[in-house]
Tab-separated table of C-alpha atoms in Angstrom:
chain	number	residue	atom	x	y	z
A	1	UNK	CA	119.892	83.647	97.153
A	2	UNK	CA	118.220	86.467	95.547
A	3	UNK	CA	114.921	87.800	97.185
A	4	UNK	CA	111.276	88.797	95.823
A	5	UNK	CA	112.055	91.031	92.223
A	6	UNK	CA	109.199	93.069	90.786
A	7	UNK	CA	109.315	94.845	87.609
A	8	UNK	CA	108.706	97.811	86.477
A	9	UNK	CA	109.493	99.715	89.752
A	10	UNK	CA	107.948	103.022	88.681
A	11	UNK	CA	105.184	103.081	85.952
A	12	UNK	CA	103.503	106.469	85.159
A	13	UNK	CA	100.805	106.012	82.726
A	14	UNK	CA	97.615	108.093	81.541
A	15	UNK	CA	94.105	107.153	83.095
A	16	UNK	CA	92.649	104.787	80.872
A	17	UNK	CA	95.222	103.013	80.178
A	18	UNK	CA	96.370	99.146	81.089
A	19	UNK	CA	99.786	98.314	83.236
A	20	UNK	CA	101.145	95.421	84.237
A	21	UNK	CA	103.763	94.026	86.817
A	22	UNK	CA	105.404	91.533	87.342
A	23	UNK	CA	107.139	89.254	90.676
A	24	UNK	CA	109.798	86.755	90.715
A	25	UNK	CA	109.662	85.140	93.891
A	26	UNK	CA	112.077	83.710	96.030
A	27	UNK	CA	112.693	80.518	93.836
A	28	UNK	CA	112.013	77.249	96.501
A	29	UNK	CA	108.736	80.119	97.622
A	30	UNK	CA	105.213	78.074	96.772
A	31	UNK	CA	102.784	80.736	97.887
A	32	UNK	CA	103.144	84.468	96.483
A	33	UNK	CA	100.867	87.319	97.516
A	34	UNK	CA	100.198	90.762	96.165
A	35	UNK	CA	99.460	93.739	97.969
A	36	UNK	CA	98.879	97.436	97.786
A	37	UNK	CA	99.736	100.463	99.828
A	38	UNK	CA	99.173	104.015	99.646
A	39	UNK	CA	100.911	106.586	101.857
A	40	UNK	CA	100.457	106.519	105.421
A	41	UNK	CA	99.095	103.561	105.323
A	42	UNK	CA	100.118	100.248	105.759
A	43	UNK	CA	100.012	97.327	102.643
A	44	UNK	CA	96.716	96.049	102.043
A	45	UNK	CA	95.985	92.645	101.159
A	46	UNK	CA	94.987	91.761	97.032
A	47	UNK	CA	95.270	88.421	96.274
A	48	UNK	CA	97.535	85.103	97.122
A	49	UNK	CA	98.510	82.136	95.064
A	50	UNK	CA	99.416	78.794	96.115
A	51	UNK	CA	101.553	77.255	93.090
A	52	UNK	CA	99.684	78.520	90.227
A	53	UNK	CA	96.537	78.274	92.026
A	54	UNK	CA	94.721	82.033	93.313
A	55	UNK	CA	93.220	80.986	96.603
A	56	UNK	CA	92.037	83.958	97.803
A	57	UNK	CA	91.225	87.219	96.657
A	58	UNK	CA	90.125	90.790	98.558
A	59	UNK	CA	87.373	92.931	97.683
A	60	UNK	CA	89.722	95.846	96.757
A	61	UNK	CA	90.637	93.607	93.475
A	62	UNK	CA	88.097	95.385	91.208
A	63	UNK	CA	86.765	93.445	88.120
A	64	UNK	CA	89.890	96.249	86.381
A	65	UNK	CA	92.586	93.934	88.517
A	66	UNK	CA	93.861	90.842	87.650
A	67	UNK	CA	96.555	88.232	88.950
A	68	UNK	CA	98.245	85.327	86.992
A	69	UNK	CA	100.749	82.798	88.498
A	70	UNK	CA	100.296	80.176	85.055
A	71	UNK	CA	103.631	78.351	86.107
A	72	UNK	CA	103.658	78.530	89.508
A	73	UNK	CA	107.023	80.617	89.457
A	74	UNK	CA	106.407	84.682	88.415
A	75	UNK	CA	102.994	86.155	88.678
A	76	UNK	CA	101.810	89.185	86.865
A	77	UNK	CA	99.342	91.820	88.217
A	78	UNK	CA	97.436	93.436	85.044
A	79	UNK	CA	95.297	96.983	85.698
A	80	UNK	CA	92.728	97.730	83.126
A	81	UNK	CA	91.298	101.085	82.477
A	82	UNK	CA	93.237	102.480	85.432
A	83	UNK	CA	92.126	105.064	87.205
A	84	UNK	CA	93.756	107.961	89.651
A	85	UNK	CA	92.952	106.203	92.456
A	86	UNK	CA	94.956	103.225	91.553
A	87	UNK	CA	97.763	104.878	92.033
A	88	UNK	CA	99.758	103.465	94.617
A	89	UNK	CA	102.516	101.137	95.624
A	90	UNK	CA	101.941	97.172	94.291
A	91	UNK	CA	103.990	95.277	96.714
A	92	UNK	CA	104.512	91.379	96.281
A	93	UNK	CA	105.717	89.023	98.492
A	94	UNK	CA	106.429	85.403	98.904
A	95	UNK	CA	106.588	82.801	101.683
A	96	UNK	CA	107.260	78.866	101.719
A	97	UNK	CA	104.550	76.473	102.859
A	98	UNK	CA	106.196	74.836	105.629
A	99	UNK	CA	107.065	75.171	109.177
A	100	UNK	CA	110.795	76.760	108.230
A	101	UNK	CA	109.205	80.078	108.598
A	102	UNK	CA	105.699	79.573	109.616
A	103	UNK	CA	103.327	82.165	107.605
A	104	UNK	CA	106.425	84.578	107.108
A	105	UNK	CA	105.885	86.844	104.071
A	106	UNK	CA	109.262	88.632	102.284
A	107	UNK	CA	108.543	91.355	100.159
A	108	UNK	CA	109.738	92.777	97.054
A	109	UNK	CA	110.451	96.220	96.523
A	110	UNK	CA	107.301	97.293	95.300
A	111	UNK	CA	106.191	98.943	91.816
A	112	UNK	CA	105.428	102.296	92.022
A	113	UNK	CA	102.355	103.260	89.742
A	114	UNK	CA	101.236	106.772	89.200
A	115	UNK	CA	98.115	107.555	86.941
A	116	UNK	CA	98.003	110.907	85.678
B	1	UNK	CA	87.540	89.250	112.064
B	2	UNK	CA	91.399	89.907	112.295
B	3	UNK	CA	92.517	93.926	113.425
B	4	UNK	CA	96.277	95.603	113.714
B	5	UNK	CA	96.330	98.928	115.706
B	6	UNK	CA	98.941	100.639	115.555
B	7	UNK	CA	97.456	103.961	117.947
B	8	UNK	CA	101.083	106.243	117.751
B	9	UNK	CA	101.391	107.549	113.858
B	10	UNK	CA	104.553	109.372	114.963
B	11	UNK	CA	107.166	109.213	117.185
B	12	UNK	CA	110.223	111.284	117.560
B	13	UNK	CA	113.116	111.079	119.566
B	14	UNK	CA	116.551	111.894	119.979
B	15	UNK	CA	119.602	109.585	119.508
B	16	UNK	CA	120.459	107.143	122.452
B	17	UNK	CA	117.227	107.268	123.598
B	18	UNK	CA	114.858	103.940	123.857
B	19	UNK	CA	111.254	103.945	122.183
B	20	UNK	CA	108.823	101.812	122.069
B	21	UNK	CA	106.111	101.018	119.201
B	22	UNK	CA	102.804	99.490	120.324
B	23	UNK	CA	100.780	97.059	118.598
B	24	UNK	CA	97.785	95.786	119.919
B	25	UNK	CA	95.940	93.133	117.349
B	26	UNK	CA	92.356	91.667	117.814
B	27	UNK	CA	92.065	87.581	116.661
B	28	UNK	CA	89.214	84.901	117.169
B	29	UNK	CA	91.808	82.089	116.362
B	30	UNK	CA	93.886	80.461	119.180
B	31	UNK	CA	96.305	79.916	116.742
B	32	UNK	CA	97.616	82.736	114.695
B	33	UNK	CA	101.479	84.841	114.307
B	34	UNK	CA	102.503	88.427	115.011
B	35	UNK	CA	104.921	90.145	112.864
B	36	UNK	CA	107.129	93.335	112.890
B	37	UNK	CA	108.712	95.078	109.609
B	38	UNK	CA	110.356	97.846	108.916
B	39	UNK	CA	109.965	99.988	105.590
B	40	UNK	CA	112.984	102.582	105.568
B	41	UNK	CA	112.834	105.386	102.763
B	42	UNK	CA	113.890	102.856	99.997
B	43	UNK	CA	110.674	101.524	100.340
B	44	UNK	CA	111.343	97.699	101.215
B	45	UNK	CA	109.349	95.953	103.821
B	46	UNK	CA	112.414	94.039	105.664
B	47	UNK	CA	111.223	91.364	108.198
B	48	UNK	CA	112.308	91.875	111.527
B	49	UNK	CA	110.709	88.602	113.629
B	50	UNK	CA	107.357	86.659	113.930
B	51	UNK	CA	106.588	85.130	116.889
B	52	UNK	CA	103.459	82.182	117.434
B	53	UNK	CA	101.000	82.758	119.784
B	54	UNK	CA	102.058	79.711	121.686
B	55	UNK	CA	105.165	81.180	122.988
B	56	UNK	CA	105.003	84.592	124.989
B	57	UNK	CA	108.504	84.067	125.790
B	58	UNK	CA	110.131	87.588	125.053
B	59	UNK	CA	113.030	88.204	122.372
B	60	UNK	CA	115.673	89.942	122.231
B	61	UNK	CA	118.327	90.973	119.227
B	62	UNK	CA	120.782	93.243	119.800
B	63	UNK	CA	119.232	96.953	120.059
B	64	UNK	CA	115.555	95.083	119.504
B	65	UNK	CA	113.342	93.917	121.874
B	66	UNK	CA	109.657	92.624	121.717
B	67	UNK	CA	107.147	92.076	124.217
B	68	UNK	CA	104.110	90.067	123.537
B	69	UNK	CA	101.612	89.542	126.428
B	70	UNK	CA	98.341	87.193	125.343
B	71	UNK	CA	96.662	89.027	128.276
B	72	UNK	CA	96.818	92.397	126.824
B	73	UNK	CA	96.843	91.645	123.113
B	74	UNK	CA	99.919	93.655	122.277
B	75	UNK	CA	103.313	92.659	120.732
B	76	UNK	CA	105.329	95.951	121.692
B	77	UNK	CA	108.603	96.604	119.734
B	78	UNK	CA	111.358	98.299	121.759
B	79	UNK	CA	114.800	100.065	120.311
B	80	UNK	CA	117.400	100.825	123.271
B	81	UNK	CA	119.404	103.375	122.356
B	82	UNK	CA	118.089	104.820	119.127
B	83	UNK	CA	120.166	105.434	115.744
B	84	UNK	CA	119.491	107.540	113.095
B	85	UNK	CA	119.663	104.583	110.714
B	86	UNK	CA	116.426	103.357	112.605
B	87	UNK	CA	114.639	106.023	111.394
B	88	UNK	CA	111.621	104.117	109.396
B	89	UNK	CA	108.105	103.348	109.241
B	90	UNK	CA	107.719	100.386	110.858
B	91	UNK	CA	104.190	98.264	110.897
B	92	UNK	CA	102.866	95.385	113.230
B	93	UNK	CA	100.940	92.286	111.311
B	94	UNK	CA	98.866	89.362	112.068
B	95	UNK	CA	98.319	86.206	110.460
B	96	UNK	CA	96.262	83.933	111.310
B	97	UNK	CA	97.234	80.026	111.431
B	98	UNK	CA	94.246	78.440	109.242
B	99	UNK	CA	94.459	75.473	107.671
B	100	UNK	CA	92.349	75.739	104.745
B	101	UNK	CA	92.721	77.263	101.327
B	102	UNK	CA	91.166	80.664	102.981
B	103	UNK	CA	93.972	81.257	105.630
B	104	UNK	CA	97.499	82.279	105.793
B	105	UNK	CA	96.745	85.958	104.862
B	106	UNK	CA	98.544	88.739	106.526
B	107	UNK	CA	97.259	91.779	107.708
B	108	UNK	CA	99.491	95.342	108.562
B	109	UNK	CA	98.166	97.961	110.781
B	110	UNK	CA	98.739	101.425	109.669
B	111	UNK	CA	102.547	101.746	110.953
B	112	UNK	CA	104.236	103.618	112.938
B	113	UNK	CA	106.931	106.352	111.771
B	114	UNK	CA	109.869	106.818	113.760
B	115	UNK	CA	112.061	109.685	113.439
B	116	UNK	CA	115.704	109.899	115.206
B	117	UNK	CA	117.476	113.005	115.508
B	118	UNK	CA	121.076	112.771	116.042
């Protein structure tokens, strides 16, 4: 059983510039979640999917950020026009809607993106 | 609104010795999870335990210990008898238990850092 796999896991680019990452989630998974942290602090909440559906997104996802899940399976977080201050770690995770594990997220490894 | 607090951004101790990480979290649902991870230098948040806020029961697992008291709103996290493998950031979360399309996100407070000397 292979766990949450994200892709690229470092990604230096020049400001101005678009990146994009993508999850696999843990395959039987229904609901996948992105989130970003910066050091010293901990991950901060971006967006969820049910399926294919995005039920819920945070404030921090800027008009620059957005999420696909079109299949229900991967998802793909897309940065326009980044900027230094995106720089960070993009962590996803995934969870099963059921009461196996209740609400319990399993991340990935996170992409690393720097913006020079 | 849903809060993490993680008050101790450092702690340090020596092998064989016990620590304990607080967590005190701030909920207006009666139904809702606590969390601990633990993010060692490679980066990867590895789940540790959740427990529901129906069942104060403490847990233990091996070295691990948690103590969650309603009362207080804190889900403590001890280690008896430190390693220097547990040396990690490790970060207390909350989710709440809605049933609607806005629910089910998870929230981190700011972590802890624990080193362990040997």
């Amino acid at each position: 059983d292979t766990g949450v796999s994200q892709d690229p896991r470092h990604k230096i680019t020049k400001r101005g510039q678009n990146v994009t990452f993508r999850c696999d989630p843990i395959s039987e998974h229904n609901r996948l979640y992105w989130y970003r942290q910066t050091l010293g602090q901990g991950p901060e909440f971006l967006t969820y999917f049910q399926n294919e559906a995005q039920l819920e997104k945070s404030r921090l996802l800027s008009d620059r950020f957005s999420a696909e899940r079109p299949k229900g399976s991967f998802s793909t977080l897309e940065i326009q026009r980044t900027e230094q201050g995106d720089s960070a770690m993009y962590l996803c995770a995934s969870s099963f809607l059921g009461m196996q594990a209740p609400n319990t997220i399993y991340f990935g490894e996170g992409s690393w993106l720097t913006v020079v | 609104a849903q809060k993490v607090t993680q008050a101790q951004t450092e702690i340090s101790v020596v092998e064989k010795e016990d620590v304990t990480l607080d967590c005190v979290y701030e909920t207006r649902d009666t139904t809702y999870y606590l969390f601990w991870y633990k993010q060692p230098p490679s980066g990867e948040l590895v789940f540790l335990i959740r427990r529901n806020s129906f069942d104060e029961q403490n847990e233990i697992s091996g070295r691990y210990s948690w103590n969650f008291q309603k009362s207080t709103s804190s889900f403590n996290f001890t280690i008896t008898a430190s390693q220097v493998v547990d040396s990690a950031v490790y970060f207390c979360a909350l989710s709440e238990a809605a049933f609607n399309t806005g629910g089910f996100k998870t929230i981190f407070g700011a972590g802890t850092r624990l080193f362990v000397k040997a």
